[in-house]
């Protein structure tokens, strides 16, 4: 904790006296804040703050908020000063049985060199993650049909490899929105990285910088935007994902700040005017953490069974529409990409709107359940754009369910410029920190080398639609081979539980 010379020092005893709705002070990162007037504005509800009234809230605050959330949301008059270090009484924290069990599992996880594919990271993460983190990351919406379809779709596309093409040298590097990338894969945005690892998204940043991979920074990352950029190596390219705020001034500031810090692409999420119901996440909030359930009571707009993401997503503007695109164009020169397009109709509208690209995505199966896979959408979008005849650069990206280099090559053969990978990299750092992410990148490299040789392509530009047979892609019924690696990490849906009597 740093205390500057001219800062007011406040004793822990004084803070303790402000522990009510009428006067509510909390301590975050060694600073004291008066949050009385902010209680009803807090997106996660007032009761969670009141739980820490008069006390240190840092531990609860940390994974859910970027470090600067409190300083930017509270007027400076409410920044009261620093806690007087001499008055802090060390508290010996009880380690819960659940946490002890988790630490023991973490200590016995397989060594990283025994990890052979991306599914392995998920299998380890599922065991070593705190229950809440696993529920939040792994859950998808409703019956979780789309998240499974994302994997199954790749299995309905078959290769038509070419042979005798001298594949002694193969090169899988590319450029994405004009930026060099060592892989045709970028790290897609996932929120709340500190739920799963104390360094959160910085694990991704450091690995990406070392290996020439581009990271898309999430609006709701646990680490602040600047912390992430500052952790990059000089010249390291980043993209940024944007949730559009109801208050457009906040959005404008965020976008222009990102541009000033050198971000190379603005990915506006367009598939989440309201967050999907992720039931694993919702059930845990309800059953596993009674204080969590209680803190939501009395909140009109934030019901108590919402889960982590919904609690912090109230700022997202559901009125966002095509008419807003010129405004985005007017506030930034960064390439604009719309993330979450699901039909050829919207792909054409996006092209006409003047943006630089689209991500075909169903948000990792977390939004509209039974929405189609990006791969299936890709076939119709590629065809529609070809029919229209594009006269300016317009990149099509896909994400959702990518776990293998073969998945990547199928998407590229069918017209994608690059693919986004979110959860697989997230699980890699939850299980092994930065080295896990580096290993995931290495696995992509190894698999790309082998698959490109076996497919008969030396560079990504040699990939052709004729190299895949996608005829079965839109056949949603019928026998499909099972993906056993994915199935064993996939958690069956739970039904309502009776309370212990
Ligand atoms: O998928 C998500 O969980 C997500 O996009 C999100 C949205 C708002 C808050 C946190 C995460």
Short mmCIF file of C-alpha atoms and ligand atoms in Angstrom, two decimals:
data_model
loop_
_atom_site.label_atom_id
_atom_site.label_comp_id
_atom_site.label_asym_id
_atom_site.label_seq_id
_atom_site.Cartn_x
_atom_site.Cartn_y
_atom_site.Cartn_z
CA UNK A 1 0.00 0.00 0.00
CA UNK A 2 1.40 3.43 -0.83
CA UNK A 3 0.53 6.52 1.15
CA UNK A 4 1.54 9.87 -0.31
CA UNK A 5 2.86 12.57 1.97
CA UNK A 6 -0.01 15.03 1.79
CA UNK A 7 -2.76 12.43 1.94
CA UNK A 8 -5.23 12.42 4.84
CA UNK A 9 -4.72 9.44 7.11
CA UNK A 10 -7.85 7.85 8.49
CA UNK A 11 -7.87 5.32 11.28
CA UNK A 12 -9.55 1.93 10.95
CA UNK A 13 -11.64 2.88 14.00
CA UNK A 14 -13.06 5.92 12.17
CA UNK A 15 -13.91 3.87 9.10
CA UNK A 16 -15.70 1.35 11.30
CA UNK A 17 -18.09 4.06 12.47
CA UNK A 18 -19.42 4.47 8.93
CA UNK A 19 -21.01 1.08 8.51
CA UNK A 20 -24.59 1.87 7.58
CA UNK A 21 -26.77 2.83 4.64
CA UNK A 22 -26.80 6.41 6.02
CA UNK A 23 -23.02 6.64 6.02
CA UNK A 24 -21.10 3.95 4.24
CA UNK A 25 -17.32 4.00 3.95
CA UNK A 26 -15.21 1.20 2.57
CA UNK A 27 -11.51 0.52 2.13
CA UNK A 28 -10.18 -0.62 -1.27
CA UNK A 29 -6.46 -1.03 -1.92
CA UNK A 30 -5.60 0.95 1.21
CA UNK A 31 -7.78 3.95 0.35
CA UNK A 32 -10.95 5.03 2.09
CA UNK A 33 -14.05 5.89 0.04
CA UNK A 34 -17.43 7.32 0.98
CA UNK A 35 -19.82 5.26 -1.14
CA UNK A 36 -23.06 6.31 0.58
CA UNK A 37 -24.49 8.08 -2.46
CA UNK A 38 -23.24 5.38 -4.80
CA UNK A 39 -25.02 2.49 -3.05
CA UNK A 40 -28.07 2.50 -5.29
CA UNK A 41 -26.06 3.09 -8.43
CA UNK A 42 -23.81 0.07 -7.94
CA UNK A 43 -24.49 -2.31 -10.84
CA UNK A 44 -24.13 -5.32 -8.53
CA UNK A 45 -26.61 -3.95 -6.00
CA UNK A 46 -26.19 -2.04 -2.75
CA UNK A 47 -26.20 -4.96 -0.36
CA UNK A 48 -22.90 -6.41 -1.47
CA UNK A 49 -21.28 -3.05 -0.63
CA UNK A 50 -23.13 -2.83 2.67
CA UNK A 51 -21.70 -6.22 3.58
CA UNK A 52 -18.29 -4.51 3.66
CA UNK A 53 -19.46 -1.20 5.14
CA UNK A 54 -16.84 0.16 7.55
CA UNK A 55 -14.35 -2.51 6.45
CA UNK A 56 -11.80 -3.52 3.87
CA UNK A 57 -13.59 -4.66 0.70
CA UNK A 58 -10.48 -5.24 -1.43
CA UNK A 59 -10.72 -9.02 -1.62
CA UNK A 60 -14.31 -9.03 -2.85
CA UNK A 61 -13.69 -6.03 -5.12
CA UNK A 62 -10.57 -7.32 -6.82
CA UNK A 63 -11.72 -10.08 -9.23
CA UNK A 64 -14.86 -8.28 -10.37
CA UNK A 65 -13.54 -4.74 -10.95
CA UNK A 66 -10.58 -3.24 -12.74
CA UNK A 67 -8.41 -1.41 -10.15
CA UNK A 68 -9.56 2.02 -11.34
CA UNK A 69 -13.32 1.29 -11.34
CA UNK A 70 -13.87 2.93 -7.96
CA UNK A 71 -11.71 5.99 -8.63
CA UNK A 72 -13.34 6.69 -11.99
CA UNK A 73 -16.91 6.16 -10.77
CA UNK A 74 -16.75 8.14 -7.52
CA UNK A 75 -16.31 11.93 -7.51
CA UNK A 76 -12.95 12.91 -6.00
CA UNK A 77 -14.75 14.54 -3.05
CA UNK A 78 -15.62 10.99 -1.96
CA UNK A 79 -12.01 9.85 -2.00
CA UNK A 80 -11.43 10.47 1.69
CA UNK A 81 -7.80 9.49 2.12
CA UNK A 82 -5.59 6.56 3.03
CA UNK A 83 -6.11 4.13 5.85
CA UNK A 84 -3.60 4.80 8.61
CA UNK A 85 -1.31 1.75 8.45
CA UNK A 86 -0.60 2.00 12.19
CA UNK A 87 -4.28 1.35 12.96
CA UNK A 88 -4.71 -1.80 10.88
CA UNK A 89 -5.07 -4.93 12.93
CA UNK A 90 -3.81 -8.02 11.13
CA UNK A 91 -6.66 -10.44 10.64
CA UNK A 92 -5.85 -14.11 10.50
CA UNK A 93 -8.05 -15.43 7.75
CA UNK A 94 -9.72 -18.79 8.02
CA UNK A 95 -8.98 -20.84 4.93
CA UNK A 96 -12.16 -22.67 3.98
CA UNK A 97 -12.23 -26.43 3.53
CA UNK A 98 -13.14 -25.89 -0.12
CA UNK A 99 -10.08 -23.67 -0.61
CA UNK A 100 -7.79 -26.16 1.17
CA UNK A 101 -9.08 -28.93 -1.10
CA UNK A 102 -8.53 -26.75 -4.13
CA UNK A 103 -4.97 -25.86 -3.15
CA UNK A 104 -4.19 -29.56 -2.69
CA UNK A 105 -5.55 -30.34 -6.15
CA UNK A 106 -3.59 -27.47 -7.63
CA UNK A 107 -0.40 -28.89 -6.13
CA UNK A 108 -1.01 -32.28 -7.74
CA UNK A 109 -2.12 -31.13 -11.18
CA UNK A 110 -0.34 -32.78 -14.12
CA UNK A 111 2.99 -31.17 -15.05
CA UNK A 112 2.67 -28.84 -18.02
CA UNK A 113 4.73 -31.11 -20.28
CA UNK A 114 2.06 -33.77 -19.93
CA UNK A 115 -0.51 -31.45 -21.50
CA UNK A 116 -0.86 -32.55 -25.11
CA UNK A 117 -3.92 -30.71 -26.41
CA UNK A 118 -6.20 -27.80 -25.57
CA UNK A 119 -8.90 -30.01 -24.08
CA UNK A 120 -6.41 -30.96 -21.37
CA UNK A 121 -6.35 -27.39 -20.07
CA UNK A 122 -10.10 -27.46 -19.68
CA UNK A 123 -9.98 -30.78 -17.83
CA UNK A 124 -7.41 -29.39 -15.37
CA UNK A 125 -9.16 -26.02 -15.00
CA UNK A 126 -12.44 -27.71 -14.18
CA UNK A 127 -10.83 -29.43 -11.20
CA UNK A 128 -8.60 -26.64 -9.88
CA UNK A 129 -10.84 -23.60 -10.38
CA UNK A 130 -12.99 -22.24 -7.55
CA UNK A 131 -16.54 -23.44 -8.17
CA UNK A 132 -17.81 -19.96 -8.93
CA UNK A 133 -15.14 -19.29 -11.53
CA UNK A 134 -15.77 -22.60 -13.29
CA UNK A 135 -19.51 -21.96 -13.28
CA UNK A 136 -19.07 -18.48 -14.75
CA UNK A 137 -16.50 -19.42 -17.42
CA UNK A 138 -17.89 -22.75 -18.54
CA UNK A 139 -21.56 -21.96 -18.56
CA UNK A 140 -23.54 -21.27 -21.69
CA UNK A 141 -27.17 -20.24 -22.08
CA UNK A 142 -30.34 -22.25 -21.50
CA UNK A 143 -29.90 -25.90 -22.53
CA UNK A 144 -26.32 -25.30 -23.70
CA UNK A 145 -27.09 -26.71 -27.13
CA UNK A 146 -25.17 -24.09 -29.09
CA UNK A 147 -21.95 -24.50 -27.12
CA UNK A 148 -21.93 -28.20 -28.06
CA UNK A 149 -22.91 -27.47 -31.64
CA UNK A 150 -19.84 -25.22 -31.88
CA UNK A 151 -17.68 -28.35 -31.52
CA UNK A 152 -19.94 -30.62 -33.54
CA UNK A 153 -19.96 -28.28 -36.54
CA UNK A 154 -16.20 -28.71 -36.98
CA UNK A 155 -16.74 -32.46 -37.06
CA UNK A 156 -19.24 -32.20 -39.91
CA UNK A 157 -16.60 -30.68 -42.15
CA UNK A 158 -14.14 -33.14 -43.68
CA UNK A 159 -10.81 -32.52 -45.37
CA UNK A 160 -9.97 -33.15 -49.03
CA UNK A 161 -6.17 -33.13 -48.68
CA UNK A 162 -3.76 -32.75 -51.60
CA UNK A 163 -0.51 -34.69 -51.77
CA UNK A 164 2.97 -34.53 -53.35
CA UNK A 165 3.27 -30.78 -52.93
CA UNK A 166 6.69 -30.46 -51.29
CA UNK A 167 5.67 -29.38 -47.85
CA UNK A 168 9.19 -29.31 -46.41
CA UNK A 169 8.62 -25.71 -45.35
CA UNK A 170 5.28 -24.59 -44.01
CA UNK A 171 4.43 -21.10 -42.73
CA UNK A 172 1.30 -20.30 -40.75
CA UNK A 173 2.02 -16.65 -40.03
CA UNK A 174 -0.44 -14.03 -41.25
CA UNK A 175 -1.60 -10.47 -40.82
CA UNK A 176 -4.79 -9.56 -38.99
CA UNK A 177 -6.17 -6.04 -39.62
CA UNK A 178 -2.75 -5.11 -40.92
CA UNK A 179 -0.91 -6.44 -37.85
CA UNK A 180 1.60 -9.27 -38.00
CA UNK A 181 0.47 -12.39 -36.18
CA UNK A 182 2.50 -15.57 -35.74
CA UNK A 183 -0.76 -17.56 -35.83
CA UNK A 184 -4.05 -17.25 -37.75
CA UNK A 185 -5.56 -17.18 -34.25
CA UNK A 186 -6.15 -14.23 -31.92
CA UNK A 187 -6.98 -14.33 -28.23
CA UNK A 188 -10.63 -13.39 -27.98
CA UNK A 189 -12.08 -11.34 -25.13
CA UNK A 190 -13.19 -13.11 -21.97
CA UNK A 191 -14.19 -11.23 -18.81
CA UNK A 192 -13.20 -11.49 -15.14
CA UNK A 193 -9.83 -13.23 -15.51
CA UNK A 194 -8.96 -12.81 -11.83
CA UNK A 195 -11.75 -15.15 -10.80
CA UNK A 196 -9.48 -17.88 -12.11
CA UNK A 197 -5.90 -16.65 -11.56
CA UNK A 198 -4.45 -13.80 -9.46
CA UNK A 199 -2.68 -12.26 -12.49
CA UNK A 200 -5.86 -12.43 -14.58
CA UNK A 201 -5.55 -11.26 -18.20
CA UNK A 202 -1.88 -10.30 -17.79
CA UNK A 203 -1.07 -13.98 -18.30
CA UNK A 204 -2.45 -13.62 -21.81
CA UNK A 205 -0.67 -10.33 -22.47
CA UNK A 206 2.76 -11.62 -21.48
CA UNK A 207 2.45 -14.86 -23.46
CA UNK A 208 1.02 -13.02 -26.48
CA UNK A 209 3.87 -10.48 -26.42
CA UNK A 210 6.49 -13.21 -26.27
CA UNK A 211 5.02 -15.22 -29.15
CA UNK A 212 3.62 -12.61 -31.55
CA UNK A 213 -0.05 -13.30 -30.91
CA UNK A 214 -2.72 -10.58 -30.72
CA UNK A 215 -4.89 -10.23 -27.62
CA UNK A 216 -8.34 -8.68 -27.66
CA UNK A 217 -8.87 -6.82 -24.37
CA UNK A 218 -12.33 -7.27 -22.82
CA UNK A 219 -14.30 -4.25 -21.59
CA UNK A 220 -14.92 -6.24 -18.40
CA UNK A 221 -11.44 -7.63 -17.87
CA UNK A 222 -10.42 -7.87 -14.21
CA UNK A 223 -7.18 -6.01 -14.96
CA UNK A 224 -7.58 -2.43 -16.05
CA UNK A 225 -7.12 -1.55 -19.71
CA UNK A 226 -3.93 0.41 -18.95
CA UNK A 227 -2.44 -2.33 -16.81
CA UNK A 228 -2.82 -4.71 -19.74
CA UNK A 229 -1.34 -2.32 -22.30
CA UNK A 230 1.52 -1.48 -19.93
CA UNK A 231 2.34 -5.19 -19.56
CA UNK A 232 2.89 -5.49 -23.32
CA UNK A 233 6.31 -5.41 -25.00
CA UNK A 234 7.05 -2.29 -27.11
CA UNK A 235 4.94 -2.34 -30.26
CA UNK A 236 2.81 -5.30 -29.15
CA UNK A 237 -0.49 -5.09 -31.06
CA UNK A 238 -3.80 -5.27 -29.21
CA UNK A 239 -7.46 -5.24 -30.17
CA UNK A 240 -10.18 -4.06 -27.82
CA UNK A 241 -13.67 -5.46 -27.30
CA UNK A 242 -16.39 -2.94 -26.57
CA UNK A 243 -19.62 -3.18 -24.65
CA UNK A 244 -21.45 0.00 -25.51
CA UNK A 245 -22.47 1.96 -22.44
CA UNK A 246 -25.89 3.62 -22.11
CA UNK A 247 -23.84 6.73 -21.44
CA UNK A 248 -22.18 7.31 -24.80
CA UNK A 249 -19.70 9.79 -23.32
CA UNK A 250 -18.19 6.94 -21.27
CA UNK A 251 -17.97 4.81 -24.41
CA UNK A 252 -16.39 7.66 -26.36
CA UNK A 253 -13.75 8.22 -23.69
CA UNK A 254 -12.96 4.50 -23.55
CA UNK A 255 -12.65 4.16 -27.33
CA UNK A 256 -10.54 7.28 -27.76
CA UNK A 257 -8.29 6.28 -24.89
CA UNK A 258 -7.79 2.86 -26.51
CA UNK A 259 -6.88 4.50 -29.79
CA UNK A 260 -4.46 6.84 -28.06
CA UNK A 261 -2.76 3.85 -26.45
CA UNK A 262 -2.22 2.31 -29.87
CA UNK A 263 -4.97 -0.33 -30.05
CA UNK A 264 -5.29 -1.65 -33.60
CA UNK A 265 -8.93 -2.69 -33.85
CA UNK A 266 -12.27 -1.96 -32.17
CA UNK A 267 -14.48 -5.05 -31.85
CA UNK A 268 -18.00 -3.91 -30.93
CA UNK A 269 -20.05 -6.70 -29.38
CA UNK A 270 -23.46 -6.70 -31.06
CA UNK A 271 -24.98 -9.97 -29.81
CA UNK A 272 -25.54 -9.07 -26.17
CA UNK A 273 -28.26 -6.38 -25.73
CA UNK A 274 -29.12 -8.56 -22.73
CA UNK A 275 -26.96 -11.30 -21.30
CA UNK A 276 -28.02 -14.90 -21.83
CA UNK A 277 -29.20 -16.95 -18.85
CA UNK A 278 -26.26 -19.08 -17.84
CA UNK A 279 -27.91 -21.46 -15.47
CA UNK A 280 -24.81 -23.03 -13.92
CA UNK A 281 -23.73 -19.56 -12.92
CA UNK A 282 -27.21 -18.62 -11.68
CA UNK A 283 -27.66 -21.76 -9.56
CA UNK A 284 -24.35 -21.32 -7.83
CA UNK A 285 -25.13 -17.77 -6.87
CA UNK A 286 -28.42 -18.98 -5.44
CA UNK A 287 -27.39 -22.12 -3.59
CA UNK A 288 -23.67 -21.98 -3.01
CA UNK A 289 -23.45 -18.50 -1.60
CA UNK A 290 -26.36 -17.43 0.56
CA UNK A 291 -24.77 -14.05 1.17
CA UNK A 292 -24.65 -13.70 -2.61
CA UNK A 293 -28.35 -14.43 -2.79
CA UNK A 294 -29.16 -12.02 0.02
CA UNK A 295 -27.20 -9.13 -1.38
CA UNK A 296 -29.49 -8.96 -4.37
CA UNK A 297 -32.73 -8.66 -2.41
CA UNK A 298 -34.74 -5.55 -2.99
CA UNK A 299 -32.90 -4.78 -6.23
CA UNK A 300 -35.61 -4.03 -8.73
CA UNK A 301 -33.58 -4.52 -11.86
CA UNK A 302 -31.06 -7.13 -10.68
CA UNK A 303 -32.87 -10.30 -9.59
CA UNK A 304 -31.18 -12.49 -7.01
CA UNK A 305 -30.68 -15.46 -9.32
CA UNK A 306 -28.69 -13.58 -11.91
CA UNK A 307 -25.18 -15.02 -11.72
CA UNK A 308 -21.93 -13.09 -11.86
CA UNK A 309 -22.07 -11.63 -15.36
CA UNK A 310 -25.62 -10.35 -15.25
CA UNK A 311 -24.89 -8.54 -12.02
CA UNK A 312 -22.31 -6.35 -13.71
CA UNK A 313 -23.82 -5.95 -17.17
CA UNK A 314 -26.60 -3.46 -16.47
CA UNK A 315 -24.60 -0.70 -18.17
CA UNK A 316 -24.82 -2.35 -21.61
CA UNK A 317 -27.09 -0.39 -23.96
CA UNK A 318 -29.84 -2.55 -25.51
CA UNK A 319 -30.85 0.31 -27.81
CA UNK A 320 -27.65 -0.02 -29.87
CA UNK A 321 -28.58 -0.18 -33.56
CA UNK A 322 -27.27 0.18 -37.13
CA UNK A 323 -27.88 3.94 -37.00
CA UNK A 324 -25.14 4.20 -34.36
CA UNK A 325 -22.37 2.99 -36.68
CA UNK A 326 -21.64 6.45 -38.22
CA UNK A 327 -21.16 7.80 -34.69
CA UNK A 328 -18.52 5.15 -33.94
CA UNK A 329 -16.88 5.98 -37.26
CA UNK A 330 -16.82 9.65 -36.25
CA UNK A 331 -15.07 9.07 -32.90
CA UNK A 332 -12.24 6.77 -34.00
CA UNK A 333 -9.94 5.91 -36.88
CA UNK A 334 -9.37 2.37 -35.62
CA UNK A 335 -10.75 -0.37 -37.86
CA UNK A 336 -14.26 -1.24 -36.60
CA UNK A 337 -15.35 -4.86 -36.48
CA UNK A 338 -18.83 -6.01 -35.45
CA UNK A 339 -18.56 -9.06 -33.18
CA UNK A 340 -21.52 -11.41 -33.06
CA UNK A 341 -22.97 -11.52 -36.59
CA UNK A 342 -25.07 -14.62 -37.29
CA UNK A 343 -26.60 -14.27 -40.76
CA UNK A 344 -25.69 -13.32 -44.33
CA UNK A 345 -28.31 -10.54 -44.13
CA UNK A 346 -26.51 -8.84 -41.25
CA UNK A 347 -23.10 -9.48 -42.81
CA UNK A 348 -24.25 -7.52 -45.87
CA UNK A 349 -25.67 -4.74 -43.70
CA UNK A 350 -22.33 -4.59 -41.90
CA UNK A 351 -20.50 -4.28 -45.21
CA UNK A 352 -22.86 -1.51 -46.35
CA UNK A 353 -22.43 0.28 -43.02
CA UNK A 354 -18.77 0.81 -43.82
CA UNK A 355 -17.14 -1.20 -41.03
CA UNK A 356 -13.91 -3.08 -41.72
CA UNK A 357 -15.02 -6.55 -40.74
CA UNK A 358 -17.24 -8.89 -38.76
CA UNK A 359 -16.86 -11.74 -36.30
CA UNK A 360 -19.29 -14.58 -36.96
CA UNK A 361 -19.95 -15.70 -33.43
CA UNK A 362 -22.58 -16.95 -31.02
CA UNK A 363 -20.61 -15.64 -28.02
CA UNK A 364 -19.31 -19.08 -27.09
CA UNK A 365 -22.87 -20.37 -26.85
CA UNK A 366 -23.58 -17.92 -24.03
CA UNK A 367 -26.28 -15.81 -25.71
CA UNK A 368 -29.11 -17.12 -27.93
CA UNK A 369 -29.27 -20.87 -27.44
CA UNK A 370 -29.77 -22.91 -30.63
CA UNK A 371 -28.14 -20.13 -32.62
CA UNK A 372 -25.98 -21.72 -35.32
CA UNK A 373 -22.24 -22.27 -35.27
CA UNK A 374 -19.92 -19.67 -36.77
CA UNK A 375 -18.67 -22.22 -39.28
CA UNK A 376 -22.14 -22.79 -40.69
CA UNK A 377 -22.78 -19.05 -40.86
CA UNK A 378 -19.42 -18.61 -42.58
CA UNK A 379 -20.50 -20.65 -45.60
CA UNK A 380 -23.56 -18.50 -46.23
CA UNK A 381 -21.72 -15.26 -45.51
CA UNK A 382 -18.82 -16.05 -47.86
CA UNK A 383 -21.32 -16.86 -50.59
CA UNK A 384 -23.39 -13.71 -50.02
CA UNK A 385 -20.33 -11.43 -50.04
CA UNK A 386 -19.06 -13.10 -53.21
CA UNK A 387 -22.43 -12.64 -54.89
CA UNK A 388 -22.55 -9.02 -53.89
CA UNK A 389 -18.99 -8.39 -55.02
CA UNK A 390 -16.98 -6.48 -52.44
CA UNK A 391 -14.88 -3.57 -53.60
CA UNK A 392 -13.02 -2.75 -50.41
CA UNK A 393 -11.23 -4.83 -47.74
CA UNK A 394 -13.71 -6.56 -45.45
CA UNK A 395 -12.47 -9.27 -43.10
CA UNK A 396 -14.56 -12.12 -41.79
CA UNK A 397 -13.50 -13.73 -38.50
CA UNK A 398 -15.07 -16.63 -36.65
CA UNK A 399 -14.99 -17.85 -33.06
CA UNK A 400 -16.60 -20.51 -30.89
CA UNK A 401 -15.41 -24.01 -30.06
CA UNK A 402 -11.99 -23.78 -31.69
CA UNK A 403 -9.71 -26.33 -29.99
CA UNK A 404 -7.59 -27.69 -32.84
CA UNK A 405 -5.46 -26.38 -35.67
CA UNK A 406 -7.68 -28.47 -37.95
CA UNK A 407 -10.62 -26.31 -36.81
CA UNK A 408 -8.62 -23.21 -37.72
CA UNK A 409 -7.71 -24.54 -41.17
CA UNK A 410 -11.33 -25.48 -41.93
CA UNK A 411 -12.48 -21.95 -41.08
CA UNK A 412 -9.74 -20.37 -43.18
CA UNK A 413 -10.45 -22.68 -46.14
CA UNK A 414 -14.09 -21.58 -45.98
CA UNK A 415 -13.18 -17.90 -46.10
CA UNK A 416 -12.26 -16.70 -42.61
CA UNK A 417 -9.25 -14.41 -42.23
CA UNK A 418 -8.44 -15.64 -38.71
CA UNK A 419 -10.21 -17.26 -35.77
CA UNK A 420 -10.75 -16.15 -32.19
CA UNK A 421 -10.07 -18.43 -29.23
CA UNK A 422 -11.42 -17.38 -25.84
CA UNK A 423 -12.07 -20.13 -23.32
CA UNK A 424 -9.16 -22.40 -24.34
CA UNK A 425 -6.59 -19.67 -23.55
CA UNK A 426 -8.53 -18.72 -20.42
CA UNK A 427 -8.43 -22.29 -19.13
CA UNK A 428 -4.72 -22.49 -20.00
CA UNK A 429 -3.90 -19.60 -17.64
CA UNK A 430 -6.35 -20.66 -14.95
CA UNK A 431 -4.57 -24.02 -14.80
CA UNK A 432 -0.94 -22.98 -15.40
CA UNK A 433 -0.62 -19.19 -15.56
CA UNK A 434 1.46 -17.60 -18.34
CA UNK A 435 3.37 -20.84 -19.14
CA UNK A 436 0.01 -22.47 -19.81
CA UNK A 437 -0.85 -19.86 -22.43
CA UNK A 438 2.59 -20.25 -24.00
CA UNK A 439 2.05 -24.00 -24.16
CA UNK A 440 -1.35 -23.50 -25.79
CA UNK A 441 0.29 -21.34 -28.45
CA UNK A 442 2.95 -24.03 -28.95
CA UNK A 443 0.25 -26.68 -29.37
CA UNK A 444 -1.39 -24.58 -32.09
CA UNK A 445 1.99 -24.28 -33.83
CA UNK A 446 2.69 -28.02 -33.68
CA UNK A 447 -0.77 -28.91 -34.88
CA UNK A 448 -0.67 -26.31 -37.66
CA UNK A 449 2.64 -27.61 -38.94
CA UNK A 450 1.39 -31.19 -39.07
CA UNK A 451 -2.06 -30.39 -40.46
CA UNK A 452 -0.75 -28.06 -43.15
CA UNK A 453 1.70 -30.70 -44.33
CA UNK A 454 -0.98 -33.38 -44.37
CA UNK A 455 -3.40 -31.08 -46.15
CA UNK A 456 -0.81 -30.09 -48.75
CA UNK A 457 -0.56 -26.35 -48.10
CA UNK A 458 2.66 -24.42 -47.48
CA UNK A 459 1.11 -21.08 -46.64
CA UNK A 460 -2.33 -20.08 -45.44
CA UNK A 461 -2.98 -18.38 -48.79
CA UNK A 462 -2.91 -21.82 -50.43
CA UNK A 463 -6.01 -22.89 -48.50
CA UNK A 464 -9.02 -23.33 -50.82
CA UNK A 465 -12.71 -24.13 -50.25
CA UNK A 466 -12.17 -27.30 -52.31
CA UNK A 467 -9.91 -28.61 -49.55
CA UNK A 468 -12.90 -29.21 -47.32
CA UNK A 469 -16.18 -31.02 -47.81
CA UNK A 470 -18.72 -28.91 -45.93
CA UNK A 471 -21.84 -30.44 -47.48
CA UNK A 472 -23.04 -31.87 -44.17
CA UNK A 473 -22.50 -28.62 -42.27
CA UNK A 474 -26.13 -27.50 -42.21
CA UNK A 475 -27.53 -30.96 -41.60
CA UNK A 476 -28.38 -30.67 -37.92
CA UNK A 477 -29.72 -34.14 -37.46
CA UNK A 478 -28.29 -37.56 -38.06
CA UNK A 479 -25.38 -39.46 -36.65
CA UNK A 480 -22.22 -37.52 -35.98
CA UNK A 481 -19.03 -38.90 -34.52
CA UNK A 482 -18.62 -38.04 -30.86
CA UNK A 483 -15.91 -35.75 -29.64
CA UNK A 484 -14.95 -37.70 -26.56
CA UNK A 485 -12.27 -35.32 -25.36
CA UNK A 486 -14.74 -32.46 -25.32
CA UNK A 487 -17.53 -34.56 -23.88
CA UNK A 488 -15.49 -35.63 -20.88
CA UNK A 489 -14.75 -32.03 -19.94
CA UNK A 490 -18.32 -30.94 -20.62
CA UNK A 491 -20.38 -30.71 -17.45
CA UNK A 492 -23.92 -32.12 -17.61
CA UNK A 493 -26.66 -29.60 -16.83
CA UNK A 494 -28.06 -29.69 -13.30
CA UNK A 495 -31.69 -29.69 -12.24
CA UNK A 496 -33.21 -27.84 -9.28
CA UNK A 497 -31.99 -29.16 -5.94
CA UNK A 498 -33.98 -29.64 -2.71
CA UNK A 499 -32.59 -27.94 0.35
CA UNK A 500 -31.03 -30.16 3.02
CA UNK A 501 -33.72 -30.96 5.57
O1 LIG B 1 -20.11 -13.69 -21.88
C1 LIG B 1 -20.02 -12.94 -20.90
O2 LIG B 1 -20.02 -13.37 -19.75
C2 LIG B 1 -19.92 -11.52 -21.14
O3 LIG B 1 -19.78 -11.16 -22.26
C3 LIG B 1 -20.03 -10.53 -20.05
C4 LIG B 1 -20.91 -9.48 -20.17
C5 LIG B 1 -21.06 -8.57 -19.13
C6 LIG B 1 -20.33 -8.72 -17.98
C7 LIG B 1 -19.43 -9.74 -17.86
C8 LIG B 1 -19.28 -10.65 -18.90
#
